[in-house]
JSON list of C-alpha atoms in Angstrom, two decimals:
[
{"chain": "A", "resi": 1, "resn": "MET", "atom": "CA", "xyz": [0.07, -0.03, 0.04]},
{"chain": "A", "resi": 2, "resn": "ALA", "atom": "CA", "xyz": [2.80, 2.52, 0.84]},
{"chain": "A", "resi": 3, "resn": "HIS", "atom": "CA", "xyz": [4.23, 2.00, -2.72]},
{"chain": "A", "resi": 4, "resn": "ASP", "atom": "CA", "xyz": [0.67, 2.72, -4.13]},
{"chain": "A", "resi": 5, "resn": "VAL", "atom": "CA", "xyz": [0.44, 5.82, -2.22]},
{"chain": "A", "resi": 6, "resn": "ALA", "atom": "CA", "xyz": [3.94, 6.93, -3.21]},
{"chain": "A", "resi": 7, "resn": "ALA", "atom": "CA", "xyz": [3.12, 6.17, -6.94]},
{"chain": "A", "resi": 8, "resn": "LEU", "atom": "CA", "xyz": [-0.17, 8.06, -6.48]},
{"chain": "A", "resi": 9, "resn": "ALA", "atom": "CA", "xyz": [1.68, 11.18, -5.14]},
{"chain": "A", "resi": 10, "resn": "VAL", "atom": "CA", "xyz": [3.99, 11.09, -8.12]},
{"chain": "A", "resi": 11, "resn": "GLU", "atom": "CA", "xyz": [1.09, 10.69, -10.53]},
{"chain": "A", "resi": 12, "resn": "LEU", "atom": "CA", "xyz": [-0.89, 13.61, -9.06]},
{"chain": "A", "resi": 13, "resn": "LYS", "atom": "CA", "xyz": [2.24, 15.90, -9.10]},
{"chain": "A", "resi": 14, "resn": "ASP", "atom": "CA", "xyz": [2.99, 14.94, -12.77]},
{"chain": "A", "resi": 15, "resn": "MET", "atom": "CA", "xyz": [-0.76, 15.75, -13.76]},
{"chain": "A", "resi": 16, "resn": "ALA", "atom": "CA", "xyz": [-0.59, 19.19, -11.98]},
{"chain": "A", "resi": 17, "resn": "ALA", "atom": "CA", "xyz": [2.76, 19.98, -13.96]},
{"chain": "A", "resi": 18, "resn": "ALA", "atom": "CA", "xyz": [1.11, 18.89, -17.26]},
{"chain": "A", "resi": 19, "resn": "ASP", "atom": "CA", "xyz": [-1.95, 21.00, -16.14]},
{"chain": "A", "resi": 20, "resn": "HIS", "atom": "CA", "xyz": [0.36, 24.04, -15.50]},
{"chain": "A", "resi": 21, "resn": "GLN", "atom": "CA", "xyz": [2.14, 23.61, -18.62]},
{"chain": "A", "resi": 22, "resn": "ALA", "atom": "CA", "xyz": [-1.06, 23.41, -20.76]},
{"chain": "A", "resi": 23, "resn": "SER", "atom": "CA", "xyz": [-3.01, 26.09, -18.84]},
{"chain": "A", "resi": 24, "resn": "ALA", "atom": "CA", "xyz": [-1.71, 28.98, -20.99]},
{"chain": "A", "resi": 25, "resn": "HIS", "atom": "CA", "xyz": [-3.80, 27.46, -23.87]},
{"chain": "A", "resi": 26, "resn": "ALA", "atom": "CA", "xyz": [-7.13, 27.42, -21.82]},
{"chain": "A", "resi": 27, "resn": "ASN", "atom": "CA", "xyz": [-8.16, 30.65, -23.38]},
{"chain": "A", "resi": 28, "resn": "SER", "atom": "CA", "xyz": [-6.14, 30.46, -26.65]},
{"chain": "A", "resi": 29, "resn": "ASP", "atom": "CA", "xyz": [-7.50, 31.90, -29.83]},
{"chain": "A", "resi": 30, "resn": "ASP", "atom": "CA", "xyz": [-6.47, 28.67, -31.53]},
{"chain": "A", "resi": 31, "resn": "PRO", "atom": "CA", "xyz": [-9.30, 25.99, -31.33]},
{"chain": "A", "resi": 32, "resn": "ALA", "atom": "CA", "xyz": [-6.67, 23.29, -31.35]},
{"chain": "A", "resi": 33, "resn": "GLU", "atom": "CA", "xyz": [-5.12, 24.58, -28.34]},
{"chain": "A", "resi": 34, "resn": "GLN", "atom": "CA", "xyz": [-8.35, 24.92, -26.59]},
{"chain": "A", "resi": 35, "resn": "LEU", "atom": "CA", "xyz": [-9.35, 21.32, -27.45]},
{"chain": "A", "resi": 36, "resn": "ALA", "atom": "CA", "xyz": [-6.01, 20.06, -26.18]},
{"chain": "A", "resi": 37, "resn": "TRP", "atom": "CA", "xyz": [-6.56, 21.82, -22.81]},
{"chain": "A", "resi": 38, "resn": "ARG", "atom": "CA", "xyz": [-10.12, 20.46, -22.64]},
{"chain": "A", "resi": 39, "resn": "TRP", "atom": "CA", "xyz": [-8.93, 17.04, -23.34]},
{"chain": "A", "resi": 40, "resn": "LEU", "atom": "CA", "xyz": [-6.15, 17.04, -20.64]},
{"chain": "A", "resi": 41, "resn": "THR", "atom": "CA", "xyz": [-8.43, 18.49, -18.03]},
{"chain": "A", "resi": 42, "resn": "ALA", "atom": "CA", "xyz": [-11.15, 15.86, -18.83]},
{"chain": "A", "resi": 43, "resn": "ARG", "atom": "CA", "xyz": [-8.53, 13.19, -18.74]},
{"chain": "A", "resi": 44, "resn": "HIS", "atom": "CA", "xyz": [-7.28, 14.37, -15.43]},
{"chain": "A", "resi": 45, "resn": "GLY", "atom": "CA", "xyz": [-10.84, 14.77, -14.04]},
{"chain": "A", "resi": 46, "resn": "ASP", "atom": "CA", "xyz": [-11.62, 11.13, -14.99]},
{"chain": "A", "resi": 47, "resn": "ARG", "atom": "CA", "xyz": [-8.49, 9.84, -13.22]},
{"chain": "A", "resi": 48, "resn": "LEU", "atom": "CA", "xyz": [-9.20, 12.14, -10.16]},
{"chain": "A", "resi": 49, "resn": "SER", "atom": "CA", "xyz": [-12.62, 10.49, -10.10]},
{"chain": "A", "resi": 50, "resn": "GLU", "atom": "CA", "xyz": [-10.88, 6.98, -10.06]},
{"chain": "A", "resi": 51, "resn": "ILE", "atom": "CA", "xyz": [-8.50, 8.15, -7.28]},
{"chain": "A", "resi": 52, "resn": "MET", "atom": "CA", "xyz": [-11.33, 9.37, -5.16]},
{"chain": "A", "resi": 53, "resn": "ASN", "atom": "CA", "xyz": [-13.26, 6.14, -5.53]},
{"chain": "A", "resi": 54, "resn": "GLU", "atom": "CA", "xyz": [-10.42, 4.14, -4.48]},
{"chain": "A", "resi": 55, "resn": "TYR", "atom": "CA", "xyz": [-8.63, 6.49, -1.78]},
{"chain": "A", "resi": 56, "resn": "GLY", "atom": "CA", "xyz": [-11.23, 9.09, -0.88]},
{"chain": "A", "resi": 57, "resn": "TRP", "atom": "CA", "xyz": [-9.71, 12.72, -0.98]},
{"chain": "A", "resi": 58, "resn": "PRO", "atom": "CA", "xyz": [-5.84, 12.62, -1.35]},
{"chain": "A", "resi": 59, "resn": "THR", "atom": "CA", "xyz": [-4.97, 14.49, 1.89]},
{"chain": "A", "resi": 60, "resn": "ALA", "atom": "CA", "xyz": [-1.55, 15.83, 2.72]},
{"chain": "A", "resi": 61, "resn": "GLU", "atom": "CA", "xyz": [-1.22, 13.17, 5.27]},
{"chain": "A", "resi": 62, "resn": "ARG", "atom": "CA", "xyz": [-1.73, 10.54, 2.79]},
{"chain": "A", "resi": 63, "resn": "VAL", "atom": "CA", "xyz": [0.16, 11.76, -0.39]},
{"chain": "A", "resi": 64, "resn": "GLY", "atom": "CA", "xyz": [2.04, 14.79, 0.89]},
{"chain": "A", "resi": 65, "resn": "GLU", "atom": "CA", "xyz": [1.31, 18.45, 0.68]},
{"chain": "A", "resi": 66, "resn": "GLU", "atom": "CA", "xyz": [2.39, 19.08, -3.00]},
{"chain": "A", "resi": 67, "resn": "ALA", "atom": "CA", "xyz": [0.20, 15.99, -4.29]},
{"chain": "A", "resi": 68, "resn": "ALA", "atom": "CA", "xyz": [-2.80, 17.09, -2.17]},
{"chain": "A", "resi": 69, "resn": "ARG", "atom": "CA", "xyz": [-2.47, 20.57, -3.64]},
{"chain": "A", "resi": 70, "resn": "ALA", "atom": "CA", "xyz": [-2.16, 18.86, -7.15]},
{"chain": "A", "resi": 71, "resn": "ALA", "atom": "CA", "xyz": [-5.37, 16.97, -6.43]},
{"chain": "A", "resi": 72, "resn": "TRP", "atom": "CA", "xyz": [-7.27, 20.30, -5.64]},
{"chain": "A", "resi": 73, "resn": "LEU", "atom": "CA", "xyz": [-5.82, 21.90, -8.90]},
{"chain": "A", "resi": 74, "resn": "ILE", "atom": "CA", "xyz": [-7.13, 19.01, -10.93]},
{"chain": "A", "resi": 75, "resn": "ALA", "atom": "CA", "xyz": [-10.53, 19.33, -9.40]},
{"chain": "A", "resi": 76, "resn": "GLN", "atom": "CA", "xyz": [-10.52, 23.05, -9.93]},
{"chain": "A", "resi": 77, "resn": "HIS", "atom": "CA", "xyz": [-10.00, 22.68, -13.52]},
{"chain": "A", "resi": 78, "resn": "ALA", "atom": "CA", "xyz": [-12.54, 19.85, -14.09]},
{"chain": "A", "resi": 79, "resn": "ASP", "atom": "CA", "xyz": [-14.95, 22.64, -15.28]},
{"chain": "A", "resi": 80, "resn": "ARG", "atom": "CA", "xyz": [-16.76, 20.40, -17.82]},
{"chain": "A", "resi": 81, "resn": "GLN", "atom": "CA", "xyz": [-17.14, 17.57, -15.17]},
{"chain": "A", "resi": 82, "resn": "LEU", "atom": "CA", "xyz": [-19.40, 18.92, -12.58]},
{"chain": "A", "resi": 83, "resn": "ASP", "atom": "CA", "xyz": [-19.88, 15.35, -11.06]},
{"chain": "A", "resi": 84, "resn": "VAL", "atom": "CA", "xyz": [-16.08, 15.22, -10.39]},
{"chain": "A", "resi": 85, "resn": "GLN", "atom": "CA", "xyz": [-16.03, 18.78, -8.92]},
{"chain": "A", "resi": 86, "resn": "ARG", "atom": "CA", "xyz": [-19.11, 18.07, -6.58]},
{"chain": "A", "resi": 87, "resn": "ARG", "atom": "CA", "xyz": [-17.52, 14.74, -5.51]},
{"chain": "A", "resi": 88, "resn": "ALA", "atom": "CA", "xyz": [-14.26, 16.53, -4.86]},
{"chain": "A", "resi": 89, "resn": "LEU", "atom": "CA", "xyz": [-16.07, 19.19, -2.93]},
{"chain": "A", "resi": 90, "resn": "GLN", "atom": "CA", "xyz": [-17.94, 16.81, -0.81]},
{"chain": "A", "resi": 91, "resn": "LEU", "atom": "CA", "xyz": [-14.77, 14.79, 0.07]},
{"chain": "A", "resi": 92, "resn": "MET", "atom": "CA", "xyz": [-12.76, 17.97, 0.51]},
{"chain": "A", "resi": 93, "resn": "GLN", "atom": "CA", "xyz": [-15.27, 19.22, 2.91]},
{"chain": "A", "resi": 94, "resn": "GLN", "atom": "CA", "xyz": [-15.18, 16.22, 4.96]},
{"chain": "A", "resi": 95, "resn": "ALA", "atom": "CA", "xyz": [-11.29, 16.47, 5.19]},
{"chain": "A", "resi": 96, "resn": "VAL", "atom": "CA", "xyz": [-11.52, 20.12, 6.12]},
{"chain": "A", "resi": 97, "resn": "SER", "atom": "CA", "xyz": [-13.97, 19.04, 8.89]},
{"chain": "A", "resi": 98, "resn": "ALA", "atom": "CA", "xyz": [-11.57, 16.39, 10.11]},
{"chain": "A", "resi": 99, "resn": "GLY", "atom": "CA", "xyz": [-8.70, 18.92, 9.96]},
{"chain": "A", "resi": 100, "resn": "SER", "atom": "CA", "xyz": [-6.87, 16.96, 7.04]},
{"chain": "A", "resi": 101, "resn": "ALA", "atom": "CA", "xyz": [-7.50, 19.72, 4.31]},
{"chain": "A", "resi": 102, "resn": "GLY", "atom": "CA", "xyz": [-7.22, 23.45, 4.32]},
{"chain": "A", "resi": 103, "resn": "PRO", "atom": "CA", "xyz": [-10.36, 25.75, 4.17]},
{"chain": "A", "resi": 104, "resn": "ARG", "atom": "CA", "xyz": [-8.66, 28.19, 1.67]},
{"chain": "A", "resi": 105, "resn": "GLU", "atom": "CA", "xyz": [-8.54, 25.55, -1.07]},
{"chain": "A", "resi": 106, "resn": "LEU", "atom": "CA", "xyz": [-12.14, 24.32, -0.29]},
{"chain": "A", "resi": 107, "resn": "ALA", "atom": "CA", "xyz": [-13.38, 28.01, -0.54]},
{"chain": "A", "resi": 108, "resn": "PHE", "atom": "CA", "xyz": [-11.82, 28.24, -4.18]},
{"chain": "A", "resi": 109, "resn": "LEU", "atom": "CA", "xyz": [-13.38, 24.95, -5.16]},
{"chain": "A", "resi": 110, "resn": "ARG", "atom": "CA", "xyz": [-16.82, 25.83, -3.72]},
{"chain": "A", "resi": 111, "resn": "ASP", "atom": "CA", "xyz": [-16.83, 29.04, -5.57]},
{"chain": "A", "resi": 112, "resn": "ARG", "atom": "CA", "xyz": [-15.69, 27.34, -9.00]},
{"chain": "A", "resi": 113, "resn": "THR", "atom": "CA", "xyz": [-18.30, 24.68, -8.48]},
{"chain": "A", "resi": 114, "resn": "LEU", "atom": "CA", "xyz": [-21.02, 27.20, -7.77]},
{"chain": "A", "resi": 115, "resn": "VAL", "atom": "CA", "xyz": [-20.04, 29.31, -10.79]},
{"chain": "A", "resi": 116, "resn": "ASN", "atom": "CA", "xyz": [-20.07, 26.18, -13.07]},
{"chain": "A", "resi": 117, "resn": "GLU", "atom": "CA", "xyz": [-23.42, 25.41, -11.73]},
{"chain": "A", "resi": 118, "resn": "GLY", "atom": "CA", "xyz": [-24.72, 28.96, -12.74]},
{"chain": "A", "resi": 119, "resn": "ARG", "atom": "CA", "xyz": [-25.17, 29.90, -9.10]},
{"chain": "A", "resi": 120, "resn": "LYS", "atom": "CA", "xyz": [-23.59, 32.87, -7.08]},
{"chain": "A", "resi": 121, "resn": "GLN", "atom": "CA", "xyz": [-20.31, 32.27, -5.40]},
{"chain": "A", "resi": 122, "resn": "VAL", "atom": "CA", "xyz": [-19.49, 32.89, -1.87]},
{"chain": "A", "resi": 123, "resn": "TYR", "atom": "CA", "xyz": [-15.83, 34.14, -1.68]},
{"chain": "A", "resi": 124, "resn": "GLY", "atom": "CA", "xyz": [-15.31, 36.07, -4.75]},
{"chain": "A", "resi": 125, "resn": "THR", "atom": "CA", "xyz": [-12.52, 33.80, -6.04]},
{"chain": "A", "resi": 126, "resn": "GLN", "atom": "CA", "xyz": [-13.72, 33.48, -9.53]},
{"chain": "A", "resi": 127, "resn": "ILE", "atom": "CA", "xyz": [-13.09, 36.39, -12.03]},
{"chain": "A", "resi": 128, "resn": "ALA", "atom": "CA", "xyz": [-15.89, 37.08, -14.53]},
{"chain": "A", "resi": 129, "resn": "GLY", "atom": "CA", "xyz": [-13.90, 39.51, -16.63]},
{"chain": "A", "resi": 130, "resn": "LEU", "atom": "CA", "xyz": [-12.60, 43.13, -16.53]},
{"chain": "A", "resi": 131, "resn": "LYS", "atom": "CA", "xyz": [-14.38, 46.57, -16.18]},
{"chain": "A", "resi": 132, "resn": "ASP", "atom": "CA", "xyz": [-12.33, 49.59, -16.97]},
{"chain": "A", "resi": 133, "resn": "GLY", "atom": "CA", "xyz": [-9.22, 47.37, -16.67]},
{"chain": "A", "resi": 134, "resn": "SER", "atom": "CA", "xyz": [-10.01, 45.96, -13.21]},
{"chain": "A", "resi": 135, "resn": "PRO", "atom": "CA", "xyz": [-11.10, 42.40, -12.54]},
{"chain": "A", "resi": 136, "resn": "ILE", "atom": "CA", "xyz": [-14.59, 41.83, -11.43]},
{"chain": "A", "resi": 137, "resn": "PRO", "atom": "CA", "xyz": [-15.82, 38.59, -9.61]},
{"chain": "A", "resi": 138, "resn": "TRP", "atom": "CA", "xyz": [-18.78, 36.53, -10.89]},
{"chain": "A", "resi": 139, "resn": "PRO", "atom": "CA", "xyz": [-21.85, 37.57, -8.83]},
{"chain": "A", "resi": 140, "resn": "CYS", "atom": "CA", "xyz": [-21.59, 36.69, -5.10]},
{"chain": "A", "resi": 141, "resn": "GLU", "atom": "CA", "xyz": [-24.26, 35.75, -2.54]},
{"chain": "A", "resi": 142, "resn": "GLU", "atom": "CA", "xyz": [-23.26, 38.47, -0.25]},
{"chain": "A", "resi": 143, "resn": "PRO", "atom": "CA", "xyz": [-20.92, 40.89, -1.92]},
{"chain": "A", "resi": 144, "resn": "GLU", "atom": "CA", "xyz": [-20.83, 43.22, 1.06]},
{"chain": "A", "resi": 145, "resn": "ARG", "atom": "CA", "xyz": [-19.49, 40.31, 3.22]},
{"chain": "A", "resi": 146, "resn": "MET", "atom": "CA", "xyz": [-17.03, 39.07, 0.56]},
{"chain": "A", "resi": 147, "resn": "ASP", "atom": "CA", "xyz": [-13.83, 40.16, 2.30]},
{"chain": "A", "resi": 148, "resn": "GLU", "atom": "CA", "xyz": [-15.03, 39.09, 5.75]},
{"chain": "A", "resi": 149, "resn": "LEU", "atom": "CA", "xyz": [-15.89, 35.49, 4.47]},
{"chain": "A", "resi": 150, "resn": "ARG", "atom": "CA", "xyz": [-12.58, 35.51, 2.66]},
{"chain": "A", "resi": 151, "resn": "ALA", "atom": "CA", "xyz": [-10.65, 36.39, 5.81]},
{"chain": "A", "resi": 152, "resn": "GLU", "atom": "CA", "xyz": [-12.43, 33.39, 7.69]},
{"chain": "A", "resi": 153, "resn": "VAL", "atom": "CA", "xyz": [-10.79, 30.87, 5.30]},
{"chain": "A", "resi": 154, "resn": "GLY", "atom": "CA", "xyz": [-7.44, 32.59, 4.92]},
{"chain": "A", "resi": 155, "resn": "ILE", "atom": "CA", "xyz": [-7.94, 34.33, 1.56]},
{"chain": "A", "resi": 156, "resn": "GLU", "atom": "CA", "xyz": [-6.54, 37.84, 1.25]},
{"chain": "A", "resi": 157, "resn": "PRO", "atom": "CA", "xyz": [-8.94, 40.73, 0.61]},
{"chain": "A", "resi": 158, "resn": "PHE", "atom": "CA", "xyz": [-10.33, 40.87, -2.93]},
{"chain": "A", "resi": 159, "resn": "ASP", "atom": "CA", "xyz": [-8.47, 44.03, -3.99]},
{"chain": "A", "resi": 160, "resn": "GLU", "atom": "CA", "xyz": [-5.19, 42.41, -2.81]},
{"chain": "A", "resi": 161, "resn": "TYR", "atom": "CA", "xyz": [-5.87, 39.27, -4.63]},
{"chain": "A", "resi": 162, "resn": "VAL", "atom": "CA", "xyz": [-6.78, 40.75, -8.03]},
{"chain": "A", "resi": 163, "resn": "ALA", "atom": "CA", "xyz": [-3.71, 43.14, -7.74]},
{"chain": "A", "resi": 164, "resn": "LYS", "atom": "CA", "xyz": [-1.57, 40.03, -8.26]},
{"chain": "A", "resi": 165, "resn": "PHE", "atom": "CA", "xyz": [-3.15, 39.71, -11.72]},
{"chain": "A", "resi": 166, "resn": "ALA", "atom": "CA", "xyz": [-2.80, 43.36, -12.83]},
{"chain": "A", "resi": 167, "resn": "PRO", "atom": "CA", "xyz": [-0.51, 44.20, -15.68]},
{"chain": "A", "resi": 168, "resn": "THR", "atom": "CA", "xyz": [2.69, 45.68, -14.34]}
]
């Protein structure tokens, strides 16, 4: 079993590295690059689903911090596989409740899943677009409480968060 878990950790990290490398093509003007991105994230989503069925949520205690973060990234990018995102969200919520996963990543996954379901997000982590050059979030359930809710899960205030994406 220890070998399986070590191999799983390597697999998750390799998937995240491939994701990171391909993510530049997610919004490409080239349809072939967009399709390659979609194919990669779908393949990774399918594999994450198998992993969750076999192991549950891949926590840091089980697979290490880097591989656990990789699993979260794969779930984040499974945008066309709501079943995978919902399952990851459920398992990650249980892991957070047990103290085995972080509330910050859970908040990002919750918002991503809500937006993909066509619902309002909670924490303002998902950006809808730009207005006058400034990033604006997808609609939030309680926009007036967004920064308060973000602070509760360890996410910086919205203005600080989006400043990281501003052209320099």
